[in-house]
């Protein structure tokens, strides 16, 4: 992502290309950092407090020095004016720092990637790939750490297979989540999404959709579902802060229906974001 603005703990606003990380920061050496990516709508971050809550929980799970929550909120406030009254991507990072400390906090503001609306318009192709069900604390269930090389490798494999995104299933074929998204599908008026007990990330967008679905006339079931349930759905979509709702029109080379729920809930999400 090309940066529009950058703010750093102890330094405030810095030129976007300024070097800010020490070479012995454990974030670099061992991936010991937590991060959040959120969408800025009309210059205002959507659900910043929820993202800070999750960042705090991630930092604790990884054993990082306690999160400077107020500091990070101040850094976010420093970079947000670069969005003007437009949309943008806000990234917050909290690193372990060098072994003797201190931790480092970063706020990065960048543009919304241009491909998102193109793919939303045509619908995404997805492939299912084997993923790990994080069933024990040391596999960091629900933690958003910067150790995302596996997720990025899965996304690259999806692209290699001619798809836009990958959906992880565990060794028993249970649907987990996307590489950077939560997964949803619809049968009739019921929406299904994997339960958080599967060790998946508690998406902030997922939570917003759980609130919005009843108002759009859908019931939601959270549970443990085999890939066949997704394959046989009337429609499917993924959710994330930056991509919002992305209709999935093909899974493992087989077409999936394109239905109304993804579009209706996308509109409801935008309406909610416009209100706050
Ligand atoms: C693995 C994973 N699952 C789900 C999500 C969606 O979370 P959110 O809606 O909070 O962006 C993300 C977001 O980056 C993610 O990395």
PDB file of N, CA and C in Angstrom, residues 189-262:
ATOM      1  N   UNK A 189     -33.745 -17.668   3.734  1.00  0.00           N
ATOM      2  CA  UNK A 189     -33.592 -16.415   4.491  1.00  0.00           C
ATOM      3  C   UNK A 189     -32.604 -16.571   5.645  1.00  0.00           C
ATOM      4  N   UNK A 190     -31.811 -17.658   5.648  1.00  0.00           N
ATOM      5  CA  UNK A 190     -30.853 -17.863   6.743  1.00  0.00           C
ATOM      6  C   UNK A 190     -29.422 -17.692   6.248  1.00  0.00           C
ATOM      7  N   UNK A 191     -28.673 -16.908   7.011  1.00  0.00           N
ATOM      8  CA  UNK A 191     -27.245 -16.740   6.731  1.00  0.00           C
ATOM      9  C   UNK A 191     -26.463 -17.639   7.683  1.00  0.00           C
ATOM     10  N   UNK A 192     -25.408 -18.237   7.172  1.00  0.00           N
ATOM     11  CA  UNK A 192     -24.560 -19.113   7.979  1.00  0.00           C
ATOM     12  C   UNK A 192     -23.144 -18.550   7.990  1.00  0.00           C
ATOM     13  N   UNK A 193     -22.501 -18.645   9.141  1.00  0.00           N
ATOM     14  CA  UNK A 193     -21.099 -18.221   9.226  1.00  0.00           C
ATOM     15  C   UNK A 193     -20.414 -19.067  10.296  1.00  0.00           C
ATOM     16  N   UNK A 194     -19.141 -19.438  10.073  1.00  0.00           N
ATOM     17  CA  UNK A 194     -18.448 -20.275  11.055  1.00  0.00           C
ATOM     18  C   UNK A 194     -18.380 -19.615  12.437  1.00  0.00           C
ATOM     19  N   UNK A 195     -18.485 -20.435  13.471  1.00  0.00           N
ATOM     20  CA  UNK A 195     -18.488 -19.945  14.858  1.00  0.00           C
ATOM     21  C   UNK A 195     -17.079 -19.542  15.297  1.00  0.00           C
ATOM     22  N   UNK A 196     -17.017 -18.562  16.194  1.00  0.00           N
ATOM     23  CA  UNK A 196     -15.719 -18.080  16.683  1.00  0.00           C
ATOM     24  C   UNK A 196     -14.967 -19.176  17.434  1.00  0.00           C
ATOM     25  N   UNK A 197     -15.707 -20.162  17.983  1.00  0.00           N
ATOM     26  CA  UNK A 197     -15.061 -21.268  18.717  1.00  0.00           C
ATOM     27  C   UNK A 197     -14.085 -22.043  17.829  1.00  0.00           C
ATOM     28  N   UNK A 198     -14.183 -21.852  16.516  1.00  0.00           N
ATOM     29  CA  UNK A 198     -13.258 -22.535  15.599  1.00  0.00           C
ATOM     30  C   UNK A 198     -11.874 -21.885  15.607  1.00  0.00           C
ATOM     31  N   UNK A 199     -11.696 -20.848  16.411  1.00  0.00           N
ATOM     32  CA  UNK A 199     -10.377 -20.208  16.500  1.00  0.00           C
ATOM     33  C   UNK A 199     -10.156 -19.177  15.404  1.00  0.00           C
ATOM     34  N   UNK A 200     -11.229 -18.782  14.724  1.00  0.00           N
ATOM     35  CA  UNK A 200     -11.116 -17.783  13.656  1.00  0.00           C
ATOM     36  C   UNK A 200     -11.109 -16.374  14.253  1.00  0.00           C
ATOM     37  N   UNK A 201     -10.774 -15.413  13.405  1.00  0.00           N
ATOM     38  CA  UNK A 201     -10.751 -14.025  13.876  1.00  0.00           C
ATOM     39  C   UNK A 201     -12.184 -13.509  14.051  1.00  0.00           C
ATOM     40  N   UNK A 202     -12.404 -12.845  15.180  1.00  0.00           N
ATOM     41  CA  UNK A 202     -13.714 -12.222  15.425  1.00  0.00           C
ATOM     42  C   UNK A 202     -13.754 -10.924  14.626  1.00  0.00           C
ATOM     43  N   UNK A 203     -14.178 -11.009  13.382  1.00  0.00           N
ATOM     44  CA  UNK A 203     -14.168  -9.847  12.498  1.00  0.00           C
ATOM     45  C   UNK A 203     -15.070  -8.735  13.027  1.00  0.00           C
ATOM     46  N   UNK A 204     -14.595  -7.523  12.924  1.00  0.00           N
ATOM     47  CA  UNK A 204     -15.415  -6.371  13.316  1.00  0.00           C
ATOM     48  C   UNK A 204     -16.569  -6.231  12.314  1.00  0.00           C
ATOM     49  N   UNK A 205     -16.289  -6.525  11.057  1.00  0.00           N
ATOM     50  CA  UNK A 205     -17.348  -6.484  10.037  1.00  0.00           C
ATOM     51  C   UNK A 205     -18.347  -7.616  10.283  1.00  0.00           C
ATOM     52  N   UNK A 206     -17.833  -8.781  10.665  1.00  0.00           N
ATOM     53  CA  UNK A 206     -18.696  -9.922  11.007  1.00  0.00           C
ATOM     54  C   UNK A 206     -19.681  -9.505  12.095  1.00  0.00           C
ATOM     55  N   UNK A 207     -19.148  -8.830  13.137  1.00  0.00           N
ATOM     56  CA  UNK A 207     -20.017  -8.392  14.242  1.00  0.00           C
ATOM     57  C   UNK A 207     -21.052  -7.384  13.740  1.00  0.00           C
ATOM     58  N   UNK A 208     -20.639  -6.477  12.865  1.00  0.00           N
ATOM     59  CA  UNK A 208     -21.579  -5.481  12.326  1.00  0.00           C
ATOM     60  C   UNK A 208     -22.680  -6.181  11.523  1.00  0.00           C
ATOM     61  N   UNK A 209     -22.297  -7.216  10.765  1.00  0.00           N
ATOM     62  CA  UNK A 209     -23.301  -7.933   9.955  1.00  0.00           C
ATOM     63  C   UNK A 209     -24.265  -8.719  10.825  1.00  0.00           C
ATOM     64  N   UNK A 210     -23.768  -9.251  11.943  1.00  0.00           N
ATOM     65  CA  UNK A 210     -24.669  -9.956  12.869  1.00  0.00           C
ATOM     66  C   UNK A 210     -25.742  -8.988  13.380  1.00  0.00           C
ATOM     67  N   UNK A 211     -25.351  -7.727  13.577  1.00  0.00           N
ATOM     68  CA  UNK A 211     -26.325  -6.709  14.021  1.00  0.00           C
ATOM     69  C   UNK A 211     -27.285  -6.328  12.894  1.00  0.00           C
ATOM     70  N   UNK A 212     -26.744  -6.240  11.671  1.00  0.00           N
ATOM     71  CA  UNK A 212     -27.539  -5.708  10.550  1.00  0.00           C
ATOM     72  C   UNK A 212     -28.475  -6.737   9.918  1.00  0.00           C
ATOM     73  N   UNK A 213     -28.109  -8.025  10.009  1.00  0.00           N
ATOM     74  CA  UNK A 213     -28.855  -9.059   9.272  1.00  0.00           C
ATOM     75  C   UNK A 213     -30.350  -9.084   9.607  1.00  0.00           C
ATOM     76  N   UNK A 214     -30.737  -9.060  10.894  1.00  0.00           N
ATOM     77  CA  UNK A 214     -32.181  -9.138  11.180  1.00  0.00           C
ATOM     78  C   UNK A 214     -32.960  -7.998  10.534  1.00  0.00           C
ATOM     79  N   UNK A 215     -32.393  -6.804  10.531  1.00  0.00           N
ATOM     80  CA  UNK A 215     -33.066  -5.651   9.933  1.00  0.00           C
ATOM     81  C   UNK A 215     -33.260  -5.814   8.429  1.00  0.00           C
ATOM     82  N   UNK A 216     -32.374  -6.632   7.805  1.00  0.00           N
ATOM     83  CA  UNK A 216     -32.503  -6.876   6.363  1.00  0.00           C
ATOM     84  C   UNK A 216     -33.361  -8.117   6.101  1.00  0.00           C
ATOM     85  N   UNK A 217     -33.882  -8.714   7.176  1.00  0.00           N
ATOM     86  CA  UNK A 217     -34.794  -9.851   7.011  1.00  0.00           C
ATOM     87  C   UNK A 217     -34.118 -11.214   6.994  1.00  0.00           C
ATOM     88  N   UNK A 218     -32.892 -11.293   7.537  1.00  0.00           N
ATOM     89  CA  UNK A 218     -32.193 -12.578   7.554  1.00  0.00           C
ATOM     90  C   UNK A 218     -31.946 -13.037   8.993  1.00  0.00           C
ATOM     91  N   UNK A 219     -32.109 -14.348   9.193  1.00  0.00           N
ATOM     92  CA  UNK A 219     -31.669 -14.962  10.460  1.00  0.00           C
ATOM     93  C   UNK A 219     -30.219 -15.364  10.278  1.00  0.00           C
ATOM     94  N   UNK A 220     -29.475 -15.434  11.370  1.00  0.00           N
ATOM     95  CA  UNK A 220     -28.077 -15.875  11.246  1.00  0.00           C
ATOM     96  C   UNK A 220     -27.850 -17.077  12.146  1.00  0.00           C
ATOM     97  N   UNK A 221     -27.170 -18.074  11.597  1.00  0.00           N
ATOM     98  CA  UNK A 221     -26.725 -19.230  12.395  1.00  0.00           C
ATOM     99  C   UNK A 221     -25.219 -19.279  12.373  1.00  0.00           C
ATOM    100  N   UNK A 222     -24.619 -19.314  13.564  1.00  0.00           N
ATOM    101  CA  UNK A 222     -23.166 -19.498  13.664  1.00  0.00           C
ATOM    102  C   UNK A 222     -22.935 -20.945  14.066  1.00  0.00           C
ATOM    103  N   UNK A 223     -21.998 -21.623  13.426  1.00  0.00           N
ATOM    104  CA  UNK A 223     -21.812 -23.029  13.765  1.00  0.00           C
ATOM    105  C   UNK A 223     -20.570 -23.629  13.133  1.00  0.00           C
ATOM    106  N   UNK A 224     -20.571 -24.959  13.100  1.00  0.00           N
ATOM    107  CA  UNK A 224     -19.444 -25.736  12.553  1.00  0.00           C
ATOM    108  C   UNK A 224     -19.988 -26.445  11.322  1.00  0.00           C
ATOM    109  N   UNK A 225     -19.505 -26.042  10.152  1.00  0.00           N
ATOM    110  CA  UNK A 225     -20.132 -26.512   8.917  1.00  0.00           C
ATOM    111  C   UNK A 225     -19.090 -27.112   7.959  1.00  0.00           C
ATOM    112  N   UNK A 226     -19.471 -28.191   7.267  1.00  0.00           N
ATOM    113  CA  UNK A 226     -18.560 -28.754   6.257  1.00  0.00           C
ATOM    114  C   UNK A 226     -18.576 -27.903   4.988  1.00  0.00           C
ATOM    115  N   UNK A 227     -17.532 -28.069   4.193  1.00  0.00           N
ATOM    116  CA  UNK A 227     -17.426 -27.292   2.953  1.00  0.00           C
ATOM    117  C   UNK A 227     -18.645 -27.519   2.050  1.00  0.00           C
ATOM    118  N   UNK A 228     -19.247 -28.736   2.131  1.00  0.00           N
ATOM    119  CA  UNK A 228     -20.412 -29.040   1.277  1.00  0.00           C
ATOM    120  C   UNK A 228     -21.539 -28.039   1.528  1.00  0.00           C
ATOM    121  N   UNK A 229     -21.673 -27.571   2.770  1.00  0.00           N
ATOM    122  CA  UNK A 229     -22.745 -26.619   3.090  1.00  0.00           C
ATOM    123  C   UNK A 229     -22.543 -25.326   2.307  1.00  0.00           C
ATOM    124  N   UNK A 230     -21.293 -24.912   2.198  1.00  0.00           N
ATOM    125  CA  UNK A 230     -20.969 -23.694   1.442  1.00  0.00           C
ATOM    126  C   UNK A 230     -21.182 -23.932  -0.062  1.00  0.00           C
ATOM    127  N   UNK A 231     -20.744 -25.101  -0.514  1.00  0.00           N
ATOM    128  CA  UNK A 231     -20.898 -25.434  -1.950  1.00  0.00           C
ATOM    129  C   UNK A 231     -22.355 -25.422  -2.390  1.00  0.00           C
ATOM    130  N   UNK A 232     -23.246 -25.847  -1.470  1.00  0.00           N
ATOM    131  CA  UNK A 232     -24.667 -25.983  -1.838  1.00  0.00           C
ATOM    132  C   UNK A 232     -25.480 -24.733  -1.520  1.00  0.00           C
ATOM    133  N   UNK A 233     -24.777 -23.651  -1.172  1.00  0.00           N
ATOM    134  CA  UNK A 233     -25.487 -22.429  -0.751  1.00  0.00           C
ATOM    135  C   UNK A 233     -26.178 -21.753  -1.934  1.00  0.00           C
ATOM    136  N   UNK A 234     -27.173 -20.915  -1.604  1.00  0.00           N
ATOM    137  CA  UNK A 234     -27.835 -20.103  -2.636  1.00  0.00           C
ATOM    138  C   UNK A 234     -26.933 -18.950  -3.063  1.00  0.00           C
ATOM    139  N   UNK A 235     -26.140 -18.443  -2.116  1.00  0.00           N
ATOM    140  CA  UNK A 235     -25.131 -17.430  -2.437  1.00  0.00           C
ATOM    141  C   UNK A 235     -24.103 -17.437  -1.319  1.00  0.00           C
ATOM    142  N   UNK A 236     -22.954 -16.841  -1.574  1.00  0.00           N
ATOM    143  CA  UNK A 236     -21.914 -16.784  -0.544  1.00  0.00           C
ATOM    144  C   UNK A 236     -21.182 -15.458  -0.673  1.00  0.00           C
ATOM    145  N   UNK A 237     -20.582 -15.040   0.432  1.00  0.00           N
ATOM    146  CA  UNK A 237     -19.775 -13.812   0.390  1.00  0.00           C
ATOM    147  C   UNK A 237     -18.783 -13.832   1.537  1.00  0.00           C
ATOM    148  N   UNK A 238     -17.787 -12.960   1.431  1.00  0.00           N
ATOM    149  CA  UNK A 238     -16.829 -12.808   2.523  1.00  0.00           C
ATOM    150  C   UNK A 238     -16.982 -11.399   3.089  1.00  0.00           C
ATOM    151  N   UNK A 239     -16.438 -11.196   4.294  1.00  0.00           N
ATOM    152  CA  UNK A 239     -16.523  -9.864   4.903  1.00  0.00           C
ATOM    153  C   UNK A 239     -15.189  -9.480   5.516  1.00  0.00           C
ATOM    154  N   UNK A 240     -14.835  -8.223   5.344  1.00  0.00           N
ATOM    155  CA  UNK A 240     -13.674  -7.661   6.050  1.00  0.00           C
ATOM    156  C   UNK A 240     -13.789  -6.148   6.034  1.00  0.00           C
ATOM    157  N   UNK A 241     -13.011  -5.527   6.903  1.00  0.00           N
ATOM    158  CA  UNK A 241     -13.116  -4.075   7.066  1.00  0.00           C
ATOM    159  C   UNK A 241     -12.829  -3.339   5.762  1.00  0.00           C
ATOM    160  N   UNK A 242     -11.789  -3.744   5.068  1.00  0.00           N
ATOM    161  CA  UNK A 242     -11.394  -3.002   3.873  1.00  0.00           C
ATOM    162  C   UNK A 242     -12.198  -3.458   2.655  1.00  0.00           C
ATOM    163  N   UNK A 243     -12.368  -4.778   2.508  1.00  0.00           N
ATOM    164  CA  UNK A 243     -13.103  -5.293   1.332  1.00  0.00           C
ATOM    165  C   UNK A 243     -14.607  -5.209   1.519  1.00  0.00           C
ATOM    166  N   UNK A 244     -15.051  -4.983   2.745  1.00  0.00           N
ATOM    167  CA  UNK A 244     -16.480  -4.991   3.099  1.00  0.00           C
ATOM    168  C   UNK A 244     -17.087  -6.341   2.684  1.00  0.00           C
ATOM    169  N   UNK A 245     -18.219  -6.329   1.952  1.00  0.00           N
ATOM    170  CA  UNK A 245     -18.806  -7.617   1.551  1.00  0.00           C
ATOM    171  C   UNK A 245     -18.415  -7.933   0.119  1.00  0.00           C
ATOM    172  N   UNK A 246     -17.881  -9.125  -0.063  1.00  0.00           N
ATOM    173  CA  UNK A 246     -17.417  -9.505  -1.391  1.00  0.00           C
ATOM    174  C   UNK A 246     -18.184 -10.760  -1.824  1.00  0.00           C
ATOM    175  N   UNK A 247     -19.081 -10.620  -2.815  1.00  0.00           N
ATOM    176  CA  UNK A 247     -19.811 -11.815  -3.275  1.00  0.00           C
ATOM    177  C   UNK A 247     -18.828 -12.859  -3.816  1.00  0.00           C
ATOM    178  N   UNK A 248     -19.066 -14.117  -3.506  1.00  0.00           N
ATOM    179  CA  UNK A 248     -18.234 -15.204  -4.043  1.00  0.00           C
ATOM    180  C   UNK A 248     -19.089 -15.933  -5.080  1.00  0.00           C
ATOM    181  N   UNK A 249     -18.668 -15.892  -6.331  1.00  0.00           N
ATOM    182  CA  UNK A 249     -19.508 -16.443  -7.407  1.00  0.00           C
ATOM    183  C   UNK A 249     -18.973 -17.771  -7.938  1.00  0.00           C
ATOM    184  N   UNK A 250     -17.814 -18.186  -7.416  1.00  0.00           N
ATOM    185  CA  UNK A 250     -17.255 -19.475  -7.839  1.00  0.00           C
ATOM    186  C   UNK A 250     -16.438 -20.046  -6.699  1.00  0.00           C
ATOM    187  N   UNK A 251     -16.625 -21.337  -6.426  1.00  0.00           N
ATOM    188  CA  UNK A 251     -15.832 -22.004  -5.392  1.00  0.00           C
ATOM    189  C   UNK A 251     -15.231 -23.273  -5.979  1.00  0.00           C
ATOM    190  N   UNK A 252     -13.929 -23.367  -5.937  1.00  0.00           N
ATOM    191  CA  UNK A 252     -13.216 -24.538  -6.470  1.00  0.00           C
ATOM    192  C   UNK A 252     -13.662 -24.869  -7.896  1.00  0.00           C
ATOM    193  N   UNK A 253     -13.836 -23.807  -8.693  1.00  0.00           N
ATOM    194  CA  UNK A 253     -14.164 -23.999 -10.109  1.00  0.00           C
ATOM    195  C   UNK A 253     -15.644 -24.210 -10.389  1.00  0.00           C
ATOM    196  N   UNK A 254     -16.478 -24.310  -9.330  1.00  0.00           N
ATOM    197  CA  UNK A 254     -17.923 -24.502  -9.553  1.00  0.00           C
ATOM    198  C   UNK A 254     -18.677 -23.212  -9.250  1.00  0.00           C
ATOM    199  N   UNK A 255     -19.651 -22.865 -10.101  1.00  0.00           N
ATOM    200  CA  UNK A 255     -20.354 -21.592  -9.899  1.00  0.00           C
ATOM    201  C   UNK A 255     -21.220 -21.597  -8.643  1.00  0.00           C
ATOM    202  N   UNK A 256     -21.321 -20.438  -8.025  1.00  0.00           N
ATOM    203  CA  UNK A 256     -22.230 -20.224  -6.895  1.00  0.00           C
ATOM    204  C   UNK A 256     -23.199 -19.124  -7.312  1.00  0.00           C
ATOM    205  N   UNK A 257     -24.415 -19.209  -6.829  1.00  0.00           N
ATOM    206  CA  UNK A 257     -25.413 -18.203  -7.210  1.00  0.00           C
ATOM    207  C   UNK A 257     -25.038 -16.830  -6.687  1.00  0.00           C
ATOM    208  N   UNK A 258     -25.454 -15.808  -7.411  1.00  0.00           N
ATOM    209  CA  UNK A 258     -25.251 -14.454  -6.906  1.00  0.00           C
ATOM    210  C   UNK A 258     -26.606 -13.945  -6.422  1.00  0.00           C
ATOM    211  N   UNK A 259     -26.724 -13.733  -5.128  1.00  0.00           N
ATOM    212  CA  UNK A 259     -28.056 -13.425  -4.604  1.00  0.00           C
ATOM    213  C   UNK A 259     -28.146 -12.038  -4.043  1.00  0.00           C
ATOM    214  N   UNK A 260     -29.244 -11.726  -3.395  1.00  0.00           N
ATOM    215  CA  UNK A 260     -29.454 -10.357  -2.934  1.00  0.00           C
ATOM    216  C   UNK A 260     -28.775 -10.028  -1.605  1.00  0.00           C
ATOM    217  N   UNK A 261     -28.476 -11.040  -0.772  1.00  0.00           N
ATOM    218  CA  UNK A 261     -28.057 -10.738   0.601  1.00  0.00           C
ATOM    219  C   UNK A 261     -26.758  -9.932   0.641  1.00  0.00           C
ATOM    220  N   UNK A 262     -25.788 -10.321  -0.185  1.00  0.00           N
ATOM    221  CA  UNK A 262     -24.499  -9.618  -0.162  1.00  0.00           C
ATOM    222  C   UNK A 262     -24.694  -8.144  -0.512  1.00  0.00           C
TER     223      UNK A 262
END
